Amino acid sequence: MTQAPARRPATRRRHDREIVALAVPAFGALVAEPLFVMADSAIVGHLGTAQLAGLGIASALLTTAVSVFVFLAYATTAAVARRVGAGDIQAAIRQGMDGIWLALLLGAAVIAVVLPTAPALVDLFGASPTAAPYATTYLRISSLGIPAMLVVLAATGVLRGLQDTRTPLYVAVAGFVANGVLNVGLVYGAGLGIAGSAWGTVIAQCGMAAVYLCVVVRGARRHHASLRPDRAGIRASAQAGAPLLVRTLSLRAILMIATAVAARLGDADIAAHQIILSLWSLLAFALDAIAIAGQAIIGRYLGADDPQGAREACRRMVQWGIAVGFVLGLLVILSRPLFLSLFTSDALVKDAAVAALLLVALSQPICGVVFVLDGVLMGAGDGPYLAGAMLVTLAVFTPVALLVPVLGGGLTALWSAMTLMMTVRMLTLWLRSRSGRWLVTGATR
């Protein structure tokens, strides 16, 4: 009886050290990713409005295409972490190579689709006649870097599974710096305009992929793991990622529906919605960093046949998620006036955003639980449940959101629907975590 109280604080401290060691570098890497687009926008913006508009459309298409395949990172992290927990580093790296080969195949397929259809895709997004040529040029050139972008996702998953989130941080920062230097040199120095920006991004992404491949190949040679493509392993990686693809597409559908509804509410509401959504996405980076730690830690515990350790780690990470959510919510409440003034001086837009921002702030602890449990179940390889839960969430959210303009609701009502969506996600994930059915141990699920 006397050992349990002493053991509990020691266990919490160990979990805290693991969470911080993985989550903090992961947060830095996550923040570095959108800086690529920001740097491109800042550089291209000085070329003209049409060029900037074209970049915005092409970047939206590229971001959507790449984000759909984020399962390459998630599924690879979980699979590699399990084998690390089982003490089989060779198999862990072999599993990671299967994910990288899958990334290359998917990247080649995306290029084959995007190159001939770029003008049609740009038109589909409603590009103006002046912006469309620039958008098409940027999209076609940048699509050549998609295989590298997907390799970066898969290789990041390998390193996270190996409990290394520092290397992805270093690579992301170096890639951001290289991207900025290349863009300035090619856009202005070489006079290539928006095409120079696209080529700069492609070169930076290829450089990042090359660094990752060097790290993974070095590890493979050290542990005598095969680098050759394995058809069965690639197929297994695709099968593990398929449910996560459904989950991601469902989430993207929710965000697209929310934006479409906001557009029907009027110009002030859609402007305010975009501001709030940008903040919501930024807050998500902090919470997603804990989720990434969860993927790596939970996978390792389950691979080591330690369900009790996985359950304790899950409990501690949920506490972290709630605590970080409370802090983020408080920061949003305190910074609302300053934050809105950074984006707009329009009183109508500010009025539309104030109450909705309060909802975002109050819902952050809920978001904290959602992100953490999402990461925990990904780490456990519980993709089919996550896919089903997101489809249920989509089915609940869609009619509620579509009723907002019909019933005369405004932006606050829409973000009430978004809060409902996160609450449904929290309930479905919490029920699964309580059931213990995700606690499947072993080197493979």
XYZ file of N, CA and C in Angstrom, residues 265-276 340-341 343-357 410-412:
96
model
N -24.025 33.233 -45.394
C -24.472 34.147 -44.343
C -24.173 35.602 -44.672
N -23.306 35.861 -45.649
C -22.973 37.232 -46.022
C -21.478 37.474 -45.983
N -21.056 38.577 -46.575
C -19.631 38.883 -46.688
C -18.958 39.044 -45.323
N -19.619 39.735 -44.405
C -19.021 39.959 -43.085
C -18.837 38.637 -42.344
N -19.823 37.742 -42.470
C -19.750 36.457 -41.767
C -18.679 35.542 -42.352
N -18.567 35.505 -43.687
C -17.551 34.637 -44.286
C -16.157 35.182 -43.976
N -16.006 36.496 -43.953
C -14.709 37.085 -43.593
C -14.350 36.735 -42.155
N -15.333 36.898 -41.254
C -15.094 36.572 -39.848
C -14.812 35.079 -39.678
N -15.509 34.249 -40.444
C -15.302 32.799 -40.364
C -13.874 32.426 -40.751
N -13.357 33.044 -41.804
C -11.989 32.732 -42.236
C -10.969 33.133 -41.169
N -11.225 34.260 -40.504
C -10.336 34.690 -39.428
C -10.362 33.687 -38.282
N -11.563 33.283 -37.887
C -11.710 32.341 -36.769
C -11.117 30.982 -37.137
N -8.410 40.251 -33.466
C -9.306 40.686 -34.537
C -8.759 41.916 -35.254
N -8.138 42.818 -34.494
C -7.599 44.042 -35.102
C -6.441 43.751 -36.044
N -6.407 41.409 -38.202
C -6.943 40.906 -39.454
C -7.902 41.868 -40.146
N -8.593 42.694 -39.371
C -9.597 43.551 -39.993
C -9.867 44.789 -39.145
N -10.278 45.855 -39.832
C -10.733 47.065 -39.150
C -12.236 47.258 -39.339
N -12.865 46.316 -40.044
C -14.300 46.384 -40.328
C -15.085 46.031 -39.069
N -15.905 46.973 -38.608
C -16.678 46.765 -37.378
C -17.671 45.616 -37.524
N -18.258 45.458 -38.717
C -19.225 44.377 -38.932
C -18.555 43.005 -38.803
N -17.366 42.890 -39.352
C -16.636 41.621 -39.266
C -16.265 41.326 -37.809
N -15.815 42.340 -37.100
C -15.462 42.150 -35.688
C -16.677 41.735 -34.870
N -17.808 42.385 -35.096
C -19.027 42.051 -34.349
C -19.459 40.611 -34.620
N -19.315 40.184 -35.882
C -19.703 38.813 -36.236
C -18.784 37.784 -35.586
N -17.532 38.180 -35.358
C -16.540 37.217 -34.869
C -16.474 37.110 -33.355
N -16.862 38.160 -32.622
C -16.621 38.203 -31.178
C -17.252 37.025 -30.444
N -18.561 36.808 -30.635
C -19.244 35.737 -29.902
C -18.744 34.363 -30.356
N -18.491 34.210 -31.655
C -17.993 32.932 -32.162
C -16.613 32.616 -31.604
N -15.781 33.655 -31.450
C -14.462 33.446 -30.850
C -14.575 32.970 -29.411
N -26.699 32.981 -37.391
C -25.511 33.665 -37.872
C -24.263 32.852 -37.628
N -23.134 33.536 -37.587
C -21.853 32.852 -37.430
C -21.740 32.164 -36.072
N -22.347 32.756 -35.054
C -22.321 32.131 -33.728
C -23.027 30.782 -33.761
